[in-house]
Structures are given as C-alpha cells and as structure tokens.
C-alpha positions as CSV (number, residue, x, y, z in Angstrom):
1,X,9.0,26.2,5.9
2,X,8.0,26.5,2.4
3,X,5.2,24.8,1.0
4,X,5.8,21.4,-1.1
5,X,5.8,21.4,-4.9
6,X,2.6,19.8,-5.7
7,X,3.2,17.0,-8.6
8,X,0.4,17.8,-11.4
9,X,-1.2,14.5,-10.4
10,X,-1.2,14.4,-7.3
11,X,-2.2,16.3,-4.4
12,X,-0.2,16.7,-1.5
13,X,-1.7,16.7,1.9
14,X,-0.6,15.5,5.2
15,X,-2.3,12.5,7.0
16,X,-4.8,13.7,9.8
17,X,-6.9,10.7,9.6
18,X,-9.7,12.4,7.7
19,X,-8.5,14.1,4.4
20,X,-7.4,10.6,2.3
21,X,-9.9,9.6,0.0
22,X,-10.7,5.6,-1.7
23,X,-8.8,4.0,1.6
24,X,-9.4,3.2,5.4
25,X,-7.1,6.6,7.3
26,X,-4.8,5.6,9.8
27,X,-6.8,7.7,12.9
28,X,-5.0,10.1,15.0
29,X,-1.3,10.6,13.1
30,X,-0.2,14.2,13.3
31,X,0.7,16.1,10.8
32,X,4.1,16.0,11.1
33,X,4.8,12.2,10.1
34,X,4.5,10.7,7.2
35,X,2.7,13.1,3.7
36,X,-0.1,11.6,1.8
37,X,-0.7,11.9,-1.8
38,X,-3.9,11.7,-2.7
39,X,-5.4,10.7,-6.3
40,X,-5.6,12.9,-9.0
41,X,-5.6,12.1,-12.7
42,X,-5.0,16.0,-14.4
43,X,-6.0,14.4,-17.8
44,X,-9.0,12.6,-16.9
45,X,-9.9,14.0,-13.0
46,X,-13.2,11.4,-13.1
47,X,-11.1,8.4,-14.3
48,X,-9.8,6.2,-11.8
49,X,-6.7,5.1,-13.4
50,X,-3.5,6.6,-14.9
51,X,-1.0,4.4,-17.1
52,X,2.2,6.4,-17.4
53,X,5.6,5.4,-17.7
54,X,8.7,6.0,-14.7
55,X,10.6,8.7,-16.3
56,X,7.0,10.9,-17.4
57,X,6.1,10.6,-13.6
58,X,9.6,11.8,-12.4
59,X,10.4,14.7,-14.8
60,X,6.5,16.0,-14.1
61,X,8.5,18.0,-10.5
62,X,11.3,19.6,-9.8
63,X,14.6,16.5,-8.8
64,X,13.7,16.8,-4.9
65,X,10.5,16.2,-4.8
66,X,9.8,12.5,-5.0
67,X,13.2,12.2,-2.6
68,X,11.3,12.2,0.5
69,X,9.3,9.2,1.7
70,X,5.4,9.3,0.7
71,X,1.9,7.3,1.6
72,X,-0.2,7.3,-1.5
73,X,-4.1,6.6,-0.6
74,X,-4.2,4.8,-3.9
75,X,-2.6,1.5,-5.2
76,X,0.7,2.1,-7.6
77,X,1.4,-1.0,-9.5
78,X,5.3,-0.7,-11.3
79,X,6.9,-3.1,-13.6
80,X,10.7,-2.4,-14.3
81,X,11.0,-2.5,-18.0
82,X,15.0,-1.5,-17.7
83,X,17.9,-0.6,-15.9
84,X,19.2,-1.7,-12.5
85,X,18.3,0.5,-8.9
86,X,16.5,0.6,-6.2
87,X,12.7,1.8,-4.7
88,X,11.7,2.0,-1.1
89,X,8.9,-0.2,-0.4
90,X,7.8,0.9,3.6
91,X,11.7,1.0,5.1
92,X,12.7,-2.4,2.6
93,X,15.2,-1.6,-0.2
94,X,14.2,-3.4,-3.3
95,X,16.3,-4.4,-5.8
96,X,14.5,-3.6,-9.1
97,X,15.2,-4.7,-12.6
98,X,13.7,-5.1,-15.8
99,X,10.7,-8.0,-15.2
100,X,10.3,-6.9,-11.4
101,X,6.7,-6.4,-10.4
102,X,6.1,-3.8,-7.4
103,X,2.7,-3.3,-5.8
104,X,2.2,-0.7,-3.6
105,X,-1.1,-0.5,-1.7
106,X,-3.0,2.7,-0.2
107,X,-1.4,3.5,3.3
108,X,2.0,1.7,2.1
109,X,5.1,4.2,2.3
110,X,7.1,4.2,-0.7
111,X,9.8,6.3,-1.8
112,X,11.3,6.4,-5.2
113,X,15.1,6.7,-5.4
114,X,16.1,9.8,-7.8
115,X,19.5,9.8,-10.3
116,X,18.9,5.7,-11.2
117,X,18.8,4.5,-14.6
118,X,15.7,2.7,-14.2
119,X,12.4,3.0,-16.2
120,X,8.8,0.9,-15.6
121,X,5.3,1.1,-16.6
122,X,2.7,2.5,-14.0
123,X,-0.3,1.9,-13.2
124,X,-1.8,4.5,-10.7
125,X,-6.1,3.5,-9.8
126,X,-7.8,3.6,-7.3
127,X,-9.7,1.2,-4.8
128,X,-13.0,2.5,-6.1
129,X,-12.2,1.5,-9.5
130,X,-11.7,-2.0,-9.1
131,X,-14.7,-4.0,-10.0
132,X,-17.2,-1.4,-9.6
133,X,-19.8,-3.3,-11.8
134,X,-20.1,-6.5,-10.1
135,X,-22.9,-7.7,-8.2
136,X,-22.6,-7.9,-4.6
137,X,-22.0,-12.0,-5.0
138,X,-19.8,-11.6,-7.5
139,X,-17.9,-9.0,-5.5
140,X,-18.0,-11.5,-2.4
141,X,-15.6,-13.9,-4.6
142,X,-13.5,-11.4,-6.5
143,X,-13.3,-8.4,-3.7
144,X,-10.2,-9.7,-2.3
145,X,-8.3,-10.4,-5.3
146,X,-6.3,-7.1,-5.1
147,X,-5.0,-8.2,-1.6
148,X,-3.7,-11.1,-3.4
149,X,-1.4,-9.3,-6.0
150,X,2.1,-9.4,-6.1
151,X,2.5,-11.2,-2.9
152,X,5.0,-9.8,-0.4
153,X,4.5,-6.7,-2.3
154,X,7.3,-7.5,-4.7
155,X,8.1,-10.2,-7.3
156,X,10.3,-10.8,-9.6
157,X,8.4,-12.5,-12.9
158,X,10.1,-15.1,-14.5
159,X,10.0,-15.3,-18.8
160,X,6.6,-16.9,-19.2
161,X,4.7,-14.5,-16.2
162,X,6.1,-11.8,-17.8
163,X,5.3,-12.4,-21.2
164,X,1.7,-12.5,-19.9
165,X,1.9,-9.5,-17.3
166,X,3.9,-7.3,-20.4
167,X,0.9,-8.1,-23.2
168,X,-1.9,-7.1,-20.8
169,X,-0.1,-4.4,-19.7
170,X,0.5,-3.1,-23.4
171,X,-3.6,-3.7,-23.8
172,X,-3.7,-1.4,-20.7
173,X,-1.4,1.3,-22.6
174,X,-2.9,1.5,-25.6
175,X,-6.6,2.2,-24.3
176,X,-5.8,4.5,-21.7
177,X,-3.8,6.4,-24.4
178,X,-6.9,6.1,-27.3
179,X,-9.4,7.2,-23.8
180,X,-11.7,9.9,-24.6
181,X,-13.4,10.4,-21.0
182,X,-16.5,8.4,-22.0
183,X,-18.1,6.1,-20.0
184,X,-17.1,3.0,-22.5
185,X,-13.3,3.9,-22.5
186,X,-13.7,3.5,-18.3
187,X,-15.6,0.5,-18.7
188,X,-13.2,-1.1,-21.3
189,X,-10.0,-0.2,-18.7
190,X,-11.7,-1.3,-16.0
191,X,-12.2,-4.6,-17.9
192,X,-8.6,-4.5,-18.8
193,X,-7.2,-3.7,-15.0
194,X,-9.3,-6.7,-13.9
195,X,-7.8,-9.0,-16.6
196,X,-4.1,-7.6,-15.6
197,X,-5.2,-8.7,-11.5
198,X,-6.1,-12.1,-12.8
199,X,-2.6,-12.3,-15.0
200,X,-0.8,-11.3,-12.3
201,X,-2.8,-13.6,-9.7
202,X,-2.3,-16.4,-11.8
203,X,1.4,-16.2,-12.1
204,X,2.2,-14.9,-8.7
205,X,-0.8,-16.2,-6.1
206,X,0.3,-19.9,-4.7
207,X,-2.5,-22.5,-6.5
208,X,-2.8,-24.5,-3.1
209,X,-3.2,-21.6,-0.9
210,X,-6.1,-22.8,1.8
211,X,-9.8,-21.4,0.6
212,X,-12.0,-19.5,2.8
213,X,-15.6,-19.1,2.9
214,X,-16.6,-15.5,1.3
215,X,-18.3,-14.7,4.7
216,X,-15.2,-15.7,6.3
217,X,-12.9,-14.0,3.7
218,X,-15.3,-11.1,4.0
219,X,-15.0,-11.1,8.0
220,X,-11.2,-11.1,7.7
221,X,-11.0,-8.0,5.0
222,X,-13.4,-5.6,7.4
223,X,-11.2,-6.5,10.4
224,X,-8.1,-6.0,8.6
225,X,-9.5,-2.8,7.5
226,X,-10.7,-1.7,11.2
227,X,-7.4,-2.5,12.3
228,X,-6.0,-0.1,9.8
229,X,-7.9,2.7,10.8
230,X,-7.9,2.5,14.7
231,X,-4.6,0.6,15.6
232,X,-3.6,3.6,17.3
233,X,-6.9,4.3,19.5
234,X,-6.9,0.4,21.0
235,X,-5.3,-2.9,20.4
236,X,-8.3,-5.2,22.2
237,X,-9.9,-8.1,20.3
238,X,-13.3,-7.5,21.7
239,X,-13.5,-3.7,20.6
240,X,-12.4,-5.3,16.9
241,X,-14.8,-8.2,17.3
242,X,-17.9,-6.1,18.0
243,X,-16.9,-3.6,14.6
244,X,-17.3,-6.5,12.4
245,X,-20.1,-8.0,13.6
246,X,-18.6,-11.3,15.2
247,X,-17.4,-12.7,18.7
248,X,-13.9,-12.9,19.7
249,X,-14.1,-17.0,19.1
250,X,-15.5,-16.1,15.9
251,X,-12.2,-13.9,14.9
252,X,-9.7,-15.9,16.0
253,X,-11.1,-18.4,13.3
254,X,-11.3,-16.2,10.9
255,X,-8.0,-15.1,11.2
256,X,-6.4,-18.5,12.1
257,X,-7.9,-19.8,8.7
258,X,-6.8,-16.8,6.9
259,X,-2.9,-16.5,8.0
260,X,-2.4,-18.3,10.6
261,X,-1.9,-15.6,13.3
262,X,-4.6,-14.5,16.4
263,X,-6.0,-11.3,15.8
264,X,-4.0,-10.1,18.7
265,X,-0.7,-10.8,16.7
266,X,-2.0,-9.4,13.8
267,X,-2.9,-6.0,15.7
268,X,0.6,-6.0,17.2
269,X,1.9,-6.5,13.5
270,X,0.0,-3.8,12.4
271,X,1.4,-0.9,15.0
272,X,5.3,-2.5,15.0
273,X,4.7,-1.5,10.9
274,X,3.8,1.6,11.6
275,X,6.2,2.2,14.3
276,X,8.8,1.0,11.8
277,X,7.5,3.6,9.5
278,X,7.8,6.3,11.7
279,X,11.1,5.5,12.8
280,X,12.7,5.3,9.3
281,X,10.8,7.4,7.5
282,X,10.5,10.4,9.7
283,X,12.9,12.2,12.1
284,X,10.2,12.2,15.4
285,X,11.5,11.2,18.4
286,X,10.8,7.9,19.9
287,X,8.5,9.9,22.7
288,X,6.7,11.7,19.6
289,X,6.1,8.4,17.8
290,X,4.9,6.5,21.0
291,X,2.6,9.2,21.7
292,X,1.3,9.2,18.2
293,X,0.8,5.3,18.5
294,X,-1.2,5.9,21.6
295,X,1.1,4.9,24.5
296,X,0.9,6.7,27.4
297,X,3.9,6.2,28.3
298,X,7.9,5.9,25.9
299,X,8.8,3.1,28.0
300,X,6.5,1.2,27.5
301,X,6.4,1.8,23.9
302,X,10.1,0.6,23.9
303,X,9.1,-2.4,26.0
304,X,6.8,-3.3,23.3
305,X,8.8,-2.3,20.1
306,X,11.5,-4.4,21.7
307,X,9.5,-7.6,22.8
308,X,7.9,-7.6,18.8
309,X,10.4,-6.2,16.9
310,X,13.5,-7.7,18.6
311,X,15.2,-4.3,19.2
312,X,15.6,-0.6,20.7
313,X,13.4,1.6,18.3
314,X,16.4,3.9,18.0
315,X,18.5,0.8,17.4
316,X,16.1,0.1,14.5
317,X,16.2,3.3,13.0
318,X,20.4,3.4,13.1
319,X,20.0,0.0,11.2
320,X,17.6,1.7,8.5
321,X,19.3,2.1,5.3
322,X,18.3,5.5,5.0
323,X,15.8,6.4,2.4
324,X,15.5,10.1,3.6
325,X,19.0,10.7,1.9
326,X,17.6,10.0,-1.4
C-alpha cells in the first residue's frame, strides 16, 4: 500500500498509543484504526498556533487526502464564514453554515467532506499553548475553560455571539499574519486565543451551570484524562480512583457534581465512543475492534455494545451515514 501524502502541516502517523504529542494517547489501538495527525506549523514549527482559512488548508494536498476520517492530537476550532455542507464531527454529520462554530478536541475524529462550497476560519493550537503563563492558581480556575468551548462540540452563533466571536477572531488573523517568530508575537496570540475562549465561553457556556471546587474540577479533568488513556486496559473505578489520588466515594462525587453520571457510566461512555469510532470510521471487523477494546471475548463485546448503545455493532455501522465515501 502506498504511503499517505503528508499535508505540509501536519504529520501523518498512525495511533500506537505513544507517538501523539500535547494530548493523553488512547493506550493499545493498532495501527490499523483510526490515523493521527500530529501538530506541525511549517511557517512557524515553535508556534503553537496556525490561523488559516478552509480553502488554504484543503488545496495544501492532493483532493483525496482529507477524504478519509482523521484524529488530530491538537484542538481545531472552525467557523463557517460561507456556503452550505457538511463536516464529520466523530460519526455525527453536521450541518455547517456561515456563523456555525465547530470545535474539535485532540483524540476527536473528524473528517472534512471534499467538493462543498463551504469556506471558515481556522484555528489549529495546541493544548500546551493554552495559558502557559499562568500561575498554578490561576491555572486551577481557568484550566478547564477549553473543556467548556463550544458545548456539544458544535454551535450555531446567533447575530450578536457572532459579532463578538467574528471581531476576536479578525484580532487573531491579523497578528498571526504580522507574527515574526518572536517571543512577543506568541505572547500577544496567546493573549488573543485566550480572549477568543472567553468570547466564545460567554456566548456559548450556560451562566447557571453548577460550580465546582477547583480541587474537585481538578479531580474530575485527571480522571477524565486517565480514562482517555487506559479505557481499553480496564474499566474499574478503584484502578481510576487510586491514579488520581482519591477513593472511589470520593469520585463518584466528583463526578456526580460535575455531570451527573457515576464514574462507571462515564467509563462505559468513553469505550461505546470509541467503539462507535471504530465501527464507522474504519472497516475492522467487529472481532478486530473488540479485541482492540480489550474484550476477551466478540460476544461479549456485542453484549455490551448492545446493552449501552441500544444495538448490534454491525447494525450501528449499516446505520452510519458513511463518511468513508467522502
């Protein structure tokens, strides 16, 4: 098989759980599910943002290449500008237009649909660039602000939230584009992305959501995170407990305060996604995806994929829209 034509900014590279840089690895996937892209800005390799528009990201490859399915390690934040389409957000179609926001976070699958008429502004940064200048308290009460953009991943901004979103975003254009490679032009878009997080917090994040205690907030991002990165080894409470520092009373708090769901439910959430993933978003069999999910068994991976996601795997993947035509 030949080798995939590598974007000039990005790098392609499969997920094996140890190659992904600025984001927790998913532990244990082969090779042969789902590519990675990892970050790579060719203007400005130590910068850890790139504002570009749809159409400059899409004519940098050959048409093809961005038609199959793709886990960036980095966050890509879209607003449609013009036009009418659609963009694969994990195996959800989403209706774009021009004011729709799209977030997509490191380990999300996303998959742009090629021949549209659609155009956006970009943002591609990493995690590491967020806030990197804060002190550790004020990084307690702004750290989780990314997990709060764009809620459900996708929004559609009505004319005031865009107004807002659109002038920040401008801001964001213009110095990335006037950016020399200093240290001050990072500092001054790193300033910028924050401001763009609070915008788009502001418009988007519900103002009577329940608060948490940063230890507690803090408690719920590293399990959240641990669960990312060793779903597929074990799905047990006390192994989670014990790698963030807390007992298993102590987690089902946290987690009850933070979404309302055990951490057991949240752990079965986490690998019916990924399941879900693998079914629409690769052609392995169902006994090649339970065995990358760790079941030692396909039945009882269909046992569970029916009891949580309220069908046959393969009856989920014939209901799949199917992104991997393009």
């Amino acid at each position: 098989m030949p080798a995939p034509v590598v974007p000039r900014q990005v790098k392609l590279i499969p997920i094996d759980g140890q190659k992904w840089t600025g984001v927790c690895a998913v532990k244990g996937l082969s090779e042969g599910s789902i590519f990675g892209v990892d970050y790579n800005n060719p203007k400005f390799p130590k910068l850890g943002i790139e504002s570009l528009r749809l159409s400059e990201l899409l004519g940098r490859v050959p048409p093809g290449h961005f038609a199959s399915p793709q886990r960036p390690s980095f966050h890509l934040l879209m607003l449609f500008t013009a036009g009418r389409g659609d963009h694969f957000l994990d195996f959800r179609r989403v209706r774009c237009k021009a004011g729709t926001l799209v977030h997509a976070s490191p380990g999300q699958v996303q998959q742009f649909v090629l021949g549209q008429k659609l155009e956006a502004d970009i943002l591609l940064f990493t995690s590491e660039f967020i806030f990197p200048a804060f002190s550790a308290a004020d990084g307690a009460a702004f750290g989780a602000l990314i997990d709060d953009v764009v809620p459900e991943d996708v929004t559609d901004l009505g004319p005031d939230a865009l107004e807002s979103v659109v002038s920040v975003m401008t801001a964001i254009k213009r110095a990335y584009h006037q950016a020399d490679g200093s240290k001050l032009s990072a500092v001054i878009l790193q300033h910028l992305l924050y401001a763009m997080l609070l915008t788009i917090a502001g418009c988007c994040v519900k103002s009577d959501a329940p608060s948490m205690m940063d230890s507690h907030r803090s408690t719920f991002r590293r399990f959240r995170r641990a669960v990312d990165a060793q779903f597929a080894q074990t799905r047990t409470v006390e192994y989670y407990a014990q790698a963030v520092g807390c007992s298993t009373k102590s987690l089902r708090r946290v987690c009850m305060m933070a979404c309302g769901s055990s951490p057991k439910a949240l752990i079965e959430q986490r690998l019916i996604l990924e399941a879900k993933r693998l079914l629409a978003h690769t052609g392995l069999t169902v006994e090649a995806i339970a065995a990358e999910l760790g079941f030692s068994e396909p039945t009882n991976f269909v046992k569970f994929f029916r009891r949580h996601g309220g069908m046959r795997p393969l009856d989920f993947r014939a209901k799949f829209p199917g992104v991997r035509l393009g």
